[in-house]
């Protein structure tokens, strides 16, 4: 099937367009000549705005995408003989083509399981304890994803527990926040409560899935950790010369709490979608719906029938778990349309 056709609404949260506030901010920044390579007023303003949001004097850097944010942040914390503890479903393990290993010059990922996409601390303890000193790469970082790849959210206490685990072993805590906004919309807390106050050292703060065209932030909560990170970004080809447009879009998202509103919309639609799938279509929802993802059990035949009707979505876990995502741009009519098609092909469902 021609992938440019059909309905991509629930395939991912990056199939959505640019939110109007970000787009307007880009247009507004499209004026006279301005300084390049991040020396412009928009980038400076963005740094201030991020410090305001996190209520601390953090170091803020812009890169083009989430893979670069994660890989460069981890490379900054690790040397080639170090390792990074992460969940089996972590994006840094499954979806980044080895970028963290590559940019760190060989740091290894140590995989840990845990329910609902969250690292199980007891299992992490076992994995770290099993690394023979000197003979295995030294565990240096533990990486958690907030919200997780399975659409769940770590509570503040769960993050503190991971942080205590890390600090006791002289390890850093990295947070992949590609959907940080969705986690905040769920927890309704101040951003500092689940980041630096809970022991997070570096946050990759995602904007793309929340309504930007591109551009993610790497936020270091300790200035020493950010030393020469600007060089690392430049060497990796991630320093935008027209950085002002990335920064302007971010300012559009962070102004008037648009980022929180967008995440709330996406999360609320995911709740509605899950409820209707469960209650009306009797479809099994696999993980707690705490952010903007809904994981469902479909037979392959059922999924194929929906695909024939034009719907795009991904199988996430073999043999039968598929992911439906909502975004800031999801509309109630699209959920109606999907549910209508599900009703029509239902006889083959479980
Ligand atoms: C989308 C995503 C990223 C970033 O991916 P890019 O495609 O490189 O921007 C990182 N982590 C998680 C958990 C994601 O879902």
Coordinates of C-alpha atoms and ligand atoms in Angstrom, one line a residue:
X1 CA 0.0 0.0 0.0
X2 CA 1.1 3.5 -0.7
X3 CA 2.2 4.8 2.7
X4 CA 1.5 8.4 1.8
X5 CA -2.2 7.5 1.7
X6 CA -4.5 6.4 4.5
X7 CA -4.9 7.5 8.1
X8 CA -1.8 8.1 10.1
X9 CA -3.5 9.7 13.1
X10 CA -2.8 6.9 15.5
X11 CA 0.5 5.6 14.1
X12 CA 2.6 7.9 16.3
X13 CA 2.7 11.3 17.9
X14 CA 5.2 12.5 15.3
X15 CA 2.8 11.9 12.4
X16 CA 1.0 15.1 13.6
X17 CA 1.8 18.5 12.1
X18 CA 3.3 21.6 13.8
X19 CA 1.0 23.2 16.4
X20 CA -0.3 26.7 15.5
X21 CA 1.5 28.4 18.4
X22 CA 4.9 27.0 17.3
X23 CA 4.2 27.8 13.6
X24 CA 3.2 31.4 14.5
X25 CA 6.4 31.8 16.5
X26 CA 8.5 30.6 13.6
X27 CA 6.8 33.1 11.3
X28 CA 7.3 35.9 13.8
X29 CA 11.0 35.1 14.0
X30 CA 11.3 35.3 10.2
X31 CA 12.3 38.9 10.1
X32 CA 15.6 40.7 9.6
X33 CA 19.0 39.0 9.8
X34 CA 20.0 37.7 13.2
X35 CA 23.1 36.2 14.7
X36 CA 23.7 32.5 13.7
X37 CA 24.7 29.4 15.6
X38 CA 22.7 30.1 18.7
X39 CA 24.0 33.5 19.4
X40 CA 20.5 35.0 18.7
X41 CA 18.0 36.5 21.1
X42 CA 15.5 33.7 20.6
X43 CA 18.0 31.0 21.8
X44 CA 19.0 33.2 24.8
X45 CA 15.3 33.7 25.6
X46 CA 14.7 30.0 25.4
X47 CA 17.4 29.2 27.9
X48 CA 15.9 31.7 30.3
X49 CA 12.4 30.3 29.8
X50 CA 13.6 26.7 30.5
X51 CA 15.4 27.9 33.7
X52 CA 12.2 29.5 34.7
X53 CA 10.2 26.3 34.1
X54 CA 12.6 24.1 36.0
X55 CA 13.2 26.8 38.7
X56 CA 16.9 26.3 38.6
X57 CA 20.1 27.6 36.9
X58 CA 20.4 24.7 34.4
X59 CA 22.4 24.5 31.2
X60 CA 20.2 24.2 28.1
X61 CA 21.2 23.0 24.6
X62 CA 19.3 22.6 21.4
X63 CA 19.7 19.6 19.0
X64 CA 17.6 18.5 16.0
X65 CA 16.2 15.3 17.3
X66 CA 15.7 12.9 20.2
X67 CA 18.3 10.3 19.1
X68 CA 21.0 13.0 19.1
X69 CA 19.8 14.4 22.4
X70 CA 20.1 11.0 24.1
X71 CA 23.2 9.8 22.4
X72 CA 25.1 13.0 23.0
X73 CA 23.9 13.3 26.6
X74 CA 25.0 9.8 27.4
X75 CA 28.3 10.3 25.6
X76 CA 28.9 13.3 27.8
X77 CA 28.4 11.2 30.9
X78 CA 30.2 8.0 29.8
X79 CA 33.6 7.0 28.6
X80 CA 34.2 4.1 26.3
X81 CA 34.7 1.7 29.2
X82 CA 31.4 2.6 31.0
X83 CA 28.0 1.1 30.7
X84 CA 24.4 2.5 30.9
X85 CA 21.6 0.6 32.6
X86 CA 18.3 0.9 30.8
X87 CA 15.0 -0.9 30.3
X88 CA 14.7 -3.6 27.6
X89 CA 12.2 -1.4 25.8
X90 CA 14.3 1.7 26.1
X91 CA 14.3 3.8 22.9
X92 CA 18.1 4.2 23.3
X93 CA 18.3 0.4 23.0
X94 CA 15.6 -0.4 20.4
X95 CA 15.4 2.6 18.1
X96 CA 18.6 4.6 17.9
X97 CA 20.8 2.5 15.6
X98 CA 23.5 2.3 18.2
X99 CA 24.0 6.0 18.5
X100 CA 24.6 6.0 22.2
X101 CA 27.3 3.3 21.8
X102 CA 28.7 5.1 18.8
X103 CA 28.9 8.6 20.2
X104 CA 30.3 7.4 23.5
X105 CA 33.0 5.4 21.7
X106 CA 31.7 2.1 22.9
X107 CA 29.8 2.4 26.2
X108 CA 27.6 -0.6 26.6
X109 CA 23.9 -0.8 27.4
X110 CA 22.9 -3.1 30.2
X111 CA 19.3 -4.2 29.8
X112 CA 17.0 -4.6 32.7
X113 CA 13.3 -5.7 32.7
X114 CA 10.5 -4.4 34.7
X115 CA 6.7 -4.2 34.5
X116 CA 5.0 -1.6 32.4
X117 CA 8.2 -0.3 30.8
X118 CA 9.7 0.8 34.1
X119 CA 13.1 -0.4 35.4
X120 CA 12.7 -2.9 38.3
X121 CA 15.2 -1.7 40.9
X122 CA 15.9 -5.2 42.3
X123 CA 16.7 -6.5 38.9
X124 CA 18.9 -3.5 38.2
X125 CA 20.7 -4.3 41.4
X126 CA 21.3 -7.8 40.3
X127 CA 22.5 -6.8 36.8
X128 CA 25.0 -4.2 38.3
X129 CA 26.2 -6.6 40.9
X130 CA 26.9 -9.2 38.2
X131 CA 29.4 -6.9 36.4
X132 CA 32.8 -8.1 37.6
X133 CA 35.0 -5.2 38.6
X134 CA 37.6 -4.3 36.0
X135 CA 36.5 -7.1 33.7
X136 CA 33.2 -5.6 32.7
X137 CA 32.4 -2.1 31.6
X138 CA 31.8 0.0 34.7
X139 CA 28.1 1.0 35.2
X140 CA 28.1 4.8 35.0
X141 CA 24.6 5.9 34.1
X142 CA 21.0 4.6 34.6
X143 CA 18.6 5.9 32.0
X144 CA 14.8 6.0 32.5
X145 CA 12.2 7.1 30.0
X146 CA 9.5 9.5 31.1
X147 CA 6.8 8.9 30.0
X148 CA 7.9 5.3 29.2
X149 CA 7.9 3.6 25.8
X150 CA 4.8 1.6 27.1
X151 CA 2.8 4.7 27.8
X152 CA 3.2 4.6 31.6
X153 CA 4.6 7.3 33.9
X154 CA 7.2 7.0 36.7
X155 CA 5.9 8.6 39.9
X156 CA 8.1 11.0 41.8
X157 CA 8.8 8.4 44.4
X158 CA 9.8 5.8 41.8
X159 CA 12.3 8.3 40.3
X160 CA 13.7 9.1 43.7
X161 CA 14.2 5.3 44.2
X162 CA 16.1 5.0 40.9
X163 CA 18.2 8.1 41.9
X164 CA 19.1 6.6 45.3
X165 CA 20.1 3.4 43.5
X166 CA 22.3 5.5 41.2
X167 CA 23.9 7.8 43.8
X168 CA 24.8 4.8 46.0
X169 CA 26.9 3.5 43.0
X170 CA 28.3 6.8 41.8
X171 CA 26.1 6.6 38.7
X172 CA 24.3 9.4 37.0
X173 CA 20.6 9.5 36.2
X174 CA 19.6 10.3 32.6
X175 CA 16.0 10.9 31.7
X176 CA 14.8 10.4 28.1
X177 CA 11.9 12.9 28.1
X178 CA 10.7 12.6 24.5
X179 CA 7.3 12.6 26.2
X180 CA 8.2 14.6 29.3
X181 CA 5.2 16.9 28.7
X182 CA 2.8 14.0 28.8
X183 CA 4.3 12.8 32.1
X184 CA 3.9 16.3 33.6
X185 CA 0.3 16.4 32.3
X186 CA -0.4 13.2 34.1
X187 CA 1.4 14.0 37.4
X188 CA 0.3 17.6 37.5
X189 CA 3.5 18.5 39.4
X190 CA 6.1 21.2 39.0
X191 CA 8.8 20.0 36.5
X192 CA 11.5 20.3 39.2
X193 CA 9.7 17.7 41.3
X194 CA 10.5 14.8 38.9
X195 CA 13.8 16.1 37.6
X196 CA 16.7 17.7 39.6
X197 CA 14.8 17.6 42.9
X198 CA 14.4 13.9 42.4
X199 CA 18.0 13.4 41.4
X200 CA 17.9 13.6 37.6
X201 CA 21.3 14.8 36.3
X202 CA 20.4 15.3 32.6
X203 CA 17.0 15.5 30.9
X204 CA 16.4 15.2 27.2
X205 CA 13.3 17.3 26.9
X206 CA 11.3 16.5 23.8
X207 CA 9.3 19.0 21.8
X208 CA 8.7 17.3 18.5
X209 CA 6.0 14.9 19.7
X210 CA 4.4 17.7 21.5
X211 CA 3.9 20.0 18.4
X212 CA 7.3 21.2 17.1
X213 CA 8.7 20.6 13.6
X214 CA 12.0 19.5 15.1
X215 CA 14.3 20.4 18.0
X216 CA 14.9 18.7 21.4
X217 CA 16.6 20.2 24.4
X218 CA 19.3 18.7 26.5
X219 CA 19.1 20.1 30.0
X220 CA 22.0 19.6 32.4
X221 CA 21.1 20.3 36.0
X222 CA 24.7 20.5 37.1
X223 CA 26.9 23.0 35.2
X224 CA 30.1 20.9 35.5
X225 CA 28.4 18.1 33.5
X226 CA 27.8 20.4 30.6
X227 CA 31.5 21.3 30.1
X228 CA 32.4 21.5 26.4
X229 CA 29.0 20.0 25.4
X230 CA 28.8 22.7 22.8
X231 CA 31.8 21.2 21.0
X232 CA 30.2 17.7 21.2
X233 CA 27.0 19.1 19.5
X234 CA 29.0 20.8 16.8
X235 CA 31.1 17.7 16.0
X236 CA 28.0 15.6 15.8
X237 CA 26.5 17.9 13.2
X238 CA 23.7 19.0 15.6
X239 CA 24.4 22.7 15.8
X240 CA 21.9 24.5 13.7
X241 CA 23.2 27.7 12.1
X242 CA 19.6 29.1 11.9
X243 CA 19.0 28.0 15.5
X244 CA 16.7 30.9 16.0
X245 CA 13.9 29.1 14.2
X246 CA 14.2 26.0 16.4
X247 CA 14.3 28.3 19.5
X248 CA 11.4 30.4 18.3
X249 CA 9.2 27.3 17.8
X250 CA 10.2 26.2 21.4
X251 CA 9.2 29.6 22.7
X252 CA 5.9 29.3 21.0
X253 CA 5.4 25.9 22.7
X254 CA 6.6 27.0 26.2
X255 CA 4.7 30.3 26.1
X256 CA 1.2 30.3 27.8
X257 CA 1.8 26.7 28.9
X258 CA 1.0 25.5 25.4
X259 CA 3.2 22.5 26.0
X260 CA 1.1 21.5 29.0
X261 CA -2.1 22.0 27.1
X262 CA -0.9 20.0 24.1
X263 CA 0.1 17.1 26.3
X264 CA -3.2 17.2 28.2
X265 CA -5.2 17.0 25.0
X266 CA -3.1 14.0 23.9
X267 CA -3.4 12.2 27.2
X268 CA -7.2 12.9 27.5
X269 CA -7.8 11.5 24.0
X270 CA -5.8 8.4 24.9
X271 CA -8.0 7.9 27.9
X272 CA -11.1 8.3 25.7
X273 CA -9.8 5.9 23.1
X274 CA -8.8 3.3 25.7
X275 CA -12.2 3.5 27.4
X276 CA -14.1 3.1 24.1
X277 CA -11.9 0.3 22.9
X278 CA -12.4 -1.6 26.2
X279 CA -16.1 -0.8 26.9
X280 CA -17.6 -0.8 23.5
X281 CA -15.3 -2.9 21.3
X282 CA -14.2 -5.3 24.1
X283 CA -10.6 -4.9 23.1
X284 CA -7.9 -5.8 25.6
X285 CA -5.8 -2.8 26.8
X286 CA -2.4 -4.1 27.7
X287 CA -0.7 -1.5 29.9
X288 CA -2.1 1.3 32.1
X289 CA -2.9 4.3 30.0
X290 CA -1.0 7.2 31.8
X291 CA 0.2 9.2 28.9
X292 CA -0.8 9.4 25.2
X293 CA -0.3 5.8 24.1
X294 CA -2.8 2.9 24.1
X295 CA -1.5 -0.6 23.7
X296 CA -4.0 -3.1 22.4
X297 CA -4.1 -6.8 21.6
X298 CA -5.2 -7.4 18.0
X299 CA -5.0 -10.6 16.1
X300 CA -2.8 -10.2 13.0
X301 CA -5.9 -10.8 10.8
X302 CA -7.8 -8.0 12.7
X303 CA -4.9 -5.6 12.3
X304 CA -4.6 -6.4 8.6
X305 CA -8.3 -5.7 8.1
X306 CA -7.9 -2.3 9.7
X307 CA -4.8 -1.6 7.6
X308 CA -6.8 -2.5 4.5
X309 CA -9.2 0.2 5.5
X310 CA -6.3 2.7 5.5
X311 CA -5.3 2.8 9.1
X312 CA -1.6 2.9 10.0
X313 CA -0.2 1.8 13.3
X314 CA 2.7 -0.3 14.6
X315 CA 3.0 -3.7 16.2
X316 CA 5.1 -3.0 19.2
X317 CA 5.5 -6.3 21.0
X318 CA 5.3 -9.8 19.4
X319 CA 3.1 -11.6 18.8
X320 CA 0.0 -9.4 19.1
X321 CA 0.5 -6.1 20.9
X322 CA -0.1 -3.0 18.8
X323 CA 0.3 0.7 19.7
X324 CA -2.2 3.5 19.1
X325 CA -0.9 7.0 19.8
X326 CA -2.8 10.2 20.4
X327 CA -1.2 13.7 20.0
X328 CA -2.0 17.3 20.4
X329 CA -3.7 17.2 17.0
X330 CA -6.0 14.2 17.6
X331 CA -9.7 15.0 17.1
X332 CA -12.8 13.2 18.4
X333 CA -14.0 12.5 14.9
X334 CA -10.9 10.5 14.2
X335 CA -11.6 8.3 17.2
X336 CA -15.2 7.9 16.0
X337 CA -14.0 6.9 12.6
X338 CA -11.5 4.3 14.0
X339 CA -14.0 2.9 16.4
X340 CA -16.5 2.7 13.5
X341 CA -14.0 0.6 11.4
X342 CA -13.2 -1.6 14.4
X343 CA -16.9 -2.3 14.9
X344 CA -17.2 -3.2 11.2
X345 CA -14.3 -5.7 11.3
X346 CA -15.0 -7.0 14.8
X347 CA -16.2 -10.5 14.0
X348 CA -12.5 -11.7 13.7
X349 CA -11.4 -10.1 16.9
X350 CA -11.0 -12.0 20.2
Ligands
LIG1 C1 10.5 9.5 19.7 C2 11.4 9.2 20.8 C3 12.7 9.7 20.9 C4 13.3 10.5 19.8 O1 13.4 10.0 18.6 P1 13.9 10.8 17.3 O2 13.1 10.1 16.2 O3 15.3 10.6 17.2 O4 13.5 12.2 17.5 C5 13.5 9.3 22.0 N1 13.0 8.6 23.0 C6 11.7 8.1 23.0 C7 11.2 7.3 24.1 C8 10.9 8.3 21.9 O5 9.7 7.8 21.8

